[in-house]
PDB file of C-alpha atoms in Angstrom:
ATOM      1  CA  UNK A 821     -30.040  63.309 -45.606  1.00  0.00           C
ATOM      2  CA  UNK A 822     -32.059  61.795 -42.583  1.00  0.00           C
ATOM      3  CA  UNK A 823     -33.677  58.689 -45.528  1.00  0.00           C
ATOM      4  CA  UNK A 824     -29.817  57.797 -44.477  1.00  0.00           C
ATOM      5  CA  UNK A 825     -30.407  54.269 -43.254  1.00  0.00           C
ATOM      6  CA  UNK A 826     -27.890  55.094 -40.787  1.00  0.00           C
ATOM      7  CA  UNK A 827     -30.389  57.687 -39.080  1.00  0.00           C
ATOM      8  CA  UNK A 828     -33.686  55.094 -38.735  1.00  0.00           C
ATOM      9  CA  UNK A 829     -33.756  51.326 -36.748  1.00  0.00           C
ATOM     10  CA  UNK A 830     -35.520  48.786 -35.068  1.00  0.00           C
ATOM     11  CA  UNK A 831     -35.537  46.548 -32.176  1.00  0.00           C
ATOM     12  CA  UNK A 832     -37.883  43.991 -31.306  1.00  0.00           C
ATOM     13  CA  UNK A 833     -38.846  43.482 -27.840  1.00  0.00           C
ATOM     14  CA  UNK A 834     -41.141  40.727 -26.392  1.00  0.00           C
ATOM     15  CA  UNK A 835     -43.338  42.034 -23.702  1.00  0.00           C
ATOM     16  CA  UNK A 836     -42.396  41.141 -20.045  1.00  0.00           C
ATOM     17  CA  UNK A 837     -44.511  40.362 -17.564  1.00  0.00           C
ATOM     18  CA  UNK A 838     -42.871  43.153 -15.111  1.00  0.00           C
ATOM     19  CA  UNK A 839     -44.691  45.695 -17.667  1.00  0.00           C
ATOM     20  CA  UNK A 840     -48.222  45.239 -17.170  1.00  0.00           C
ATOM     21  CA  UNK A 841     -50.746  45.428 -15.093  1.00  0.00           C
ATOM     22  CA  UNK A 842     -53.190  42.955 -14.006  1.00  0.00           C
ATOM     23  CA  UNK A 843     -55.148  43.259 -17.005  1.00  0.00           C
ATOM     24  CA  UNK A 844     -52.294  41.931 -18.771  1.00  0.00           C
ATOM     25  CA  UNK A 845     -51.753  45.307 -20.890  1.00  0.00           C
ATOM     26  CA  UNK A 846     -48.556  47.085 -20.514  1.00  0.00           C
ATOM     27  CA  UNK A 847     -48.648  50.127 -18.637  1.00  0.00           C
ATOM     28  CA  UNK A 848     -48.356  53.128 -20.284  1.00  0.00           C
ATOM     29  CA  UNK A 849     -45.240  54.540 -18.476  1.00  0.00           C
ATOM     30  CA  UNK A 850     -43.253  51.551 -19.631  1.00  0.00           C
ATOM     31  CA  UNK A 851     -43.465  52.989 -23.671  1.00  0.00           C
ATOM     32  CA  UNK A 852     -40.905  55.548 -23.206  1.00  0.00           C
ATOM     33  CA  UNK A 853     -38.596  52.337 -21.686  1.00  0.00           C
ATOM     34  CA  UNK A 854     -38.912  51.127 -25.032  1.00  0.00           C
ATOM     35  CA  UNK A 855     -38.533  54.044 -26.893  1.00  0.00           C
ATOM     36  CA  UNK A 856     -35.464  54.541 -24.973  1.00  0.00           C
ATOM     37  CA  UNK A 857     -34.077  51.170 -26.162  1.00  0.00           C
ATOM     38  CA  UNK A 858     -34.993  52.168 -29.672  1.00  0.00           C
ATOM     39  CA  UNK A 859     -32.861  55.506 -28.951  1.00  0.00           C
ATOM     40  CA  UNK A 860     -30.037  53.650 -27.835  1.00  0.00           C
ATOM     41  CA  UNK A 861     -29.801  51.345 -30.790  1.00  0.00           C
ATOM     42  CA  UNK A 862     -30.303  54.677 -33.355  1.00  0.00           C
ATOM     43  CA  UNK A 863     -27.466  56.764 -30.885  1.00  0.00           C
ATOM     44  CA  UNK A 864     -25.269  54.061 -31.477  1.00  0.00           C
ATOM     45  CA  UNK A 865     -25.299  53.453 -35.565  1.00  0.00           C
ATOM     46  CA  UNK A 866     -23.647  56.355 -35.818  1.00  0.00           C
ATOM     47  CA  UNK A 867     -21.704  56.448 -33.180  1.00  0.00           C
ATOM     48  CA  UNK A 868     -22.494  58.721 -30.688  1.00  0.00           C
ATOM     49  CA  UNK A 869     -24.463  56.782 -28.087  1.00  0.00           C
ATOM     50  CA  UNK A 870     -25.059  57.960 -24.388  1.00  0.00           C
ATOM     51  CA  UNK A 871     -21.425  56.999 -23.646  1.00  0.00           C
ATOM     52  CA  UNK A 872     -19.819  58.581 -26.725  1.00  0.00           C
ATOM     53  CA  UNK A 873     -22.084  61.877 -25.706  1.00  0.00           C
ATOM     54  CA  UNK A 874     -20.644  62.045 -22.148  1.00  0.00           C
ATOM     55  CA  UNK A 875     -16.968  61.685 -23.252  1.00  0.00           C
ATOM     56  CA  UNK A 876     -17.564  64.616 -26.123  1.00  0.00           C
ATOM     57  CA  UNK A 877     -18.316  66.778 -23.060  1.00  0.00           C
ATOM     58  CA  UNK A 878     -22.264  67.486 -23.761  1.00  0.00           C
ATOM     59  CA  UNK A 879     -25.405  65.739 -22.067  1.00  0.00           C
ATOM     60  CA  UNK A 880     -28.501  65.657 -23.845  1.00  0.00           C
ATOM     61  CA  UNK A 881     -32.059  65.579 -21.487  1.00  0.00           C
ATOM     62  CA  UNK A 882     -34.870  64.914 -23.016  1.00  0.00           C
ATOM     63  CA  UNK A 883     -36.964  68.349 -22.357  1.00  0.00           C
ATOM     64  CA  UNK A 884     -40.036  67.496 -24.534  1.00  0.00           C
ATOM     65  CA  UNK A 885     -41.859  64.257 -25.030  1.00  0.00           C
ATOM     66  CA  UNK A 886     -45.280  62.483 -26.866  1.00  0.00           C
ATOM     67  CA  UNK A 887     -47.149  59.352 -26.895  1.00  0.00           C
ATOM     68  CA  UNK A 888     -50.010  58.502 -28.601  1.00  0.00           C
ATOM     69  CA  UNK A 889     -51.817  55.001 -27.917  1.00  0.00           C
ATOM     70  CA  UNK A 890     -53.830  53.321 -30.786  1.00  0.00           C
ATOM     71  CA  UNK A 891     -54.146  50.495 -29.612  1.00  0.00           C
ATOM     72  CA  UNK A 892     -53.242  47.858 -26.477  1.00  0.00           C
ATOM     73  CA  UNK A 893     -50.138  46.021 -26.271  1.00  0.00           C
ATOM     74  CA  UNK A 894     -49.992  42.639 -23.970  1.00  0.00           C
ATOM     75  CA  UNK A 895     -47.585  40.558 -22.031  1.00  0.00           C
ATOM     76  CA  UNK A 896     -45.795  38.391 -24.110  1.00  0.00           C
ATOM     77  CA  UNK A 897     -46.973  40.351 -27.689  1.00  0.00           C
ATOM     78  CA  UNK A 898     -43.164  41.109 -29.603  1.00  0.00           C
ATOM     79  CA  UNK A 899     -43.315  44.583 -30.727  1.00  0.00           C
ATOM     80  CA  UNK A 900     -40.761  46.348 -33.178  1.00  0.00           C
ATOM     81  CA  UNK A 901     -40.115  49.784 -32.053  1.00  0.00           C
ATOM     82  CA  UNK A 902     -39.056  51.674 -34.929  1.00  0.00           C
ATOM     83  CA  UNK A 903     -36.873  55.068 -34.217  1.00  0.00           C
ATOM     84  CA  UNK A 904     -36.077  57.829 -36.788  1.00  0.00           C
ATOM     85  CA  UNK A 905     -34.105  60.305 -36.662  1.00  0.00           C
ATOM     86  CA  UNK A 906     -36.338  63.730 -37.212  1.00  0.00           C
ATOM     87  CA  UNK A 907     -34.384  66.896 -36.464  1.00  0.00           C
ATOM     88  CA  UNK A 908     -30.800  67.106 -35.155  1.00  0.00           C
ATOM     89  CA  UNK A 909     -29.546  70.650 -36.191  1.00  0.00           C
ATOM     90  CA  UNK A 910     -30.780  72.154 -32.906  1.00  0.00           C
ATOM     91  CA  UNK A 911     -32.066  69.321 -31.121  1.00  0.00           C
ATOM     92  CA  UNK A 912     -32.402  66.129 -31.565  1.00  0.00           C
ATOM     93  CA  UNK A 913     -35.865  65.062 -32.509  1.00  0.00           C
ATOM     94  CA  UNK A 914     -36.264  61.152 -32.515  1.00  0.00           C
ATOM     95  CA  UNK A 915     -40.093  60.317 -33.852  1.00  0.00           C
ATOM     96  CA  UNK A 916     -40.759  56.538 -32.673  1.00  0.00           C
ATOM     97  CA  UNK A 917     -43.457  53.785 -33.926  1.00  0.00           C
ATOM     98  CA  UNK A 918     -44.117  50.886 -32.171  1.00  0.00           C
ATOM     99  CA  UNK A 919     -45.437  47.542 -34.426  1.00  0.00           C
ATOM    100  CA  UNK A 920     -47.421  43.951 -33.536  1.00  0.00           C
ATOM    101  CA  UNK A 921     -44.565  41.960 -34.934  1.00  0.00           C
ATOM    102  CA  UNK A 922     -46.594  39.325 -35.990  1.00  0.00           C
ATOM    103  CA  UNK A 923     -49.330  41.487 -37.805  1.00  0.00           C
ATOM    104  CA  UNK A 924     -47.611  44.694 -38.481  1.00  0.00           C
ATOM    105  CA  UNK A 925     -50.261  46.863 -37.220  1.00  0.00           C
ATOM    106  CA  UNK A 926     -48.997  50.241 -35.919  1.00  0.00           C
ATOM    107  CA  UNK A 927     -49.898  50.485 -32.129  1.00  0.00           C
ATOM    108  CA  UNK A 928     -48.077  53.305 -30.821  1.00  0.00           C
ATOM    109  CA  UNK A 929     -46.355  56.731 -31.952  1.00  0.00           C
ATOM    110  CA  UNK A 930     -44.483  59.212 -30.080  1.00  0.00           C
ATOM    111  CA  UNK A 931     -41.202  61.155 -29.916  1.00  0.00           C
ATOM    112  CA  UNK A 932     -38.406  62.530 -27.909  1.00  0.00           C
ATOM    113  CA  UNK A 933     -36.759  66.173 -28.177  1.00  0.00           C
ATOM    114  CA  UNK A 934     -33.294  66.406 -26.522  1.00  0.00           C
ATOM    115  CA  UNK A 935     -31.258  69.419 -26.300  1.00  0.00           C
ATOM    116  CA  UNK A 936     -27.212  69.275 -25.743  1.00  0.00           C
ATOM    117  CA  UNK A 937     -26.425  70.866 -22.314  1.00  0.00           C
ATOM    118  CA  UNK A 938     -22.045  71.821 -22.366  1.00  0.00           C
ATOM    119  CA  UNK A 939     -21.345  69.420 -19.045  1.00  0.00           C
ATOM    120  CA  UNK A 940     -18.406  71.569 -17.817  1.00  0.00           C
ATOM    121  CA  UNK A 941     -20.577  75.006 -17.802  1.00  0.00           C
ATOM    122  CA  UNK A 942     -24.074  73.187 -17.623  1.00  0.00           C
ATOM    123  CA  UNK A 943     -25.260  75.807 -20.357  1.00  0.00           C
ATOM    124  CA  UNK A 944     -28.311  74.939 -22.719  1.00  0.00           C
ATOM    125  CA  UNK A 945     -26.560  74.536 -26.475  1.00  0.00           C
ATOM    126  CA  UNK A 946     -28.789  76.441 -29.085  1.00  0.00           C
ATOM    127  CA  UNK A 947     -27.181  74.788 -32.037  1.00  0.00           C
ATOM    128  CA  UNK A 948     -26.148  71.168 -31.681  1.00  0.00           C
ATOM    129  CA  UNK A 949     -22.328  70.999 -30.797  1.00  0.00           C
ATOM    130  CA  UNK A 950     -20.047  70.137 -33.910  1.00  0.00           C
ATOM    131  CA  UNK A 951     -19.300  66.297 -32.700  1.00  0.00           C
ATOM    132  CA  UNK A 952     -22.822  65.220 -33.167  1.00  0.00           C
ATOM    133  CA  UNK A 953     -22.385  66.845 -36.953  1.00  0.00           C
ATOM    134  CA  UNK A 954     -18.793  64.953 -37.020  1.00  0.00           C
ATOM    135  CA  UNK A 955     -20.853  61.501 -35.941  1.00  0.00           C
ATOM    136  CA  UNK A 956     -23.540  61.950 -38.633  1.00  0.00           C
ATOM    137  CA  UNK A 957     -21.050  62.240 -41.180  1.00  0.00           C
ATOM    138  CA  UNK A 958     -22.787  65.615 -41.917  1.00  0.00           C
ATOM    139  CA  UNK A 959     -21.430  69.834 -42.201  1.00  0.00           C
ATOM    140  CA  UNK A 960     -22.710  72.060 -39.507  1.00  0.00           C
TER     141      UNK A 960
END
């Protein structure tokens, strides 16, 4: 099910200056901006991006989080950020890796839990709400 093509992407991002510090390496805060990008772009293939969340009636914070450096990433260097889909029955588990475009070397990994939080009675969701199954196309 999550080998779905539908359930992996990437975006390619060129480093901007605004993300690094004076050694010209990007700051290490600044991965999870581009993880979130990568997030977006997944959310959205199958339909239930941040905006398609908020009108289902659930918001989904990101309560757990990794990153693990490898290696450096510079200003102007264009990365792919690659974002996969991991776990969604419960949560939603997003694993990320980030690629030199022009080499393919993997420089980064990480990931992202979420959990679905009802908006109306702000209560934590212990199974994912039925919409996200509805989105992915999948049974609950």
């Amino acid at each position: 099910m999550l080998n779905d093509p539908r359930f992996t992407t990437e975006v390619e991002i060129t480093v901007p200056f605004h993300d690094v510090d004076m050694m010209g390496v990007v700051w290490h805060g600044n991965y999870f901006r581009y993880f979130e990008i990568a997030r977006e772009a997944l959310l959205n293939q199958f339909n239930y991006g941040y905006r398609q969340m908020k009108a289902s009636g659930y918001v989904w914070p990101v309560v757990d989080t990794r990153v693990k450096y490898r290696d450096v990433v510079t200003f102007e260097q264009t990365i792919r950020v690659r974002a996969r889909l991991e776990e969604y029955e419960n949560r939603l588990r997003i694993g990320y890796e980030i690629f030199d475009a022009a080499s393919g070397k993997r420089t980064t990994t990480g990931y992202t839990i979420q959990v679905a939080v009802d908006e109306n009675t702000k209560e934590l969701c212990f199974v994912s709400p039925p919409v996200l199954f509805e989105c992915m196309g999948v049974n609950a």
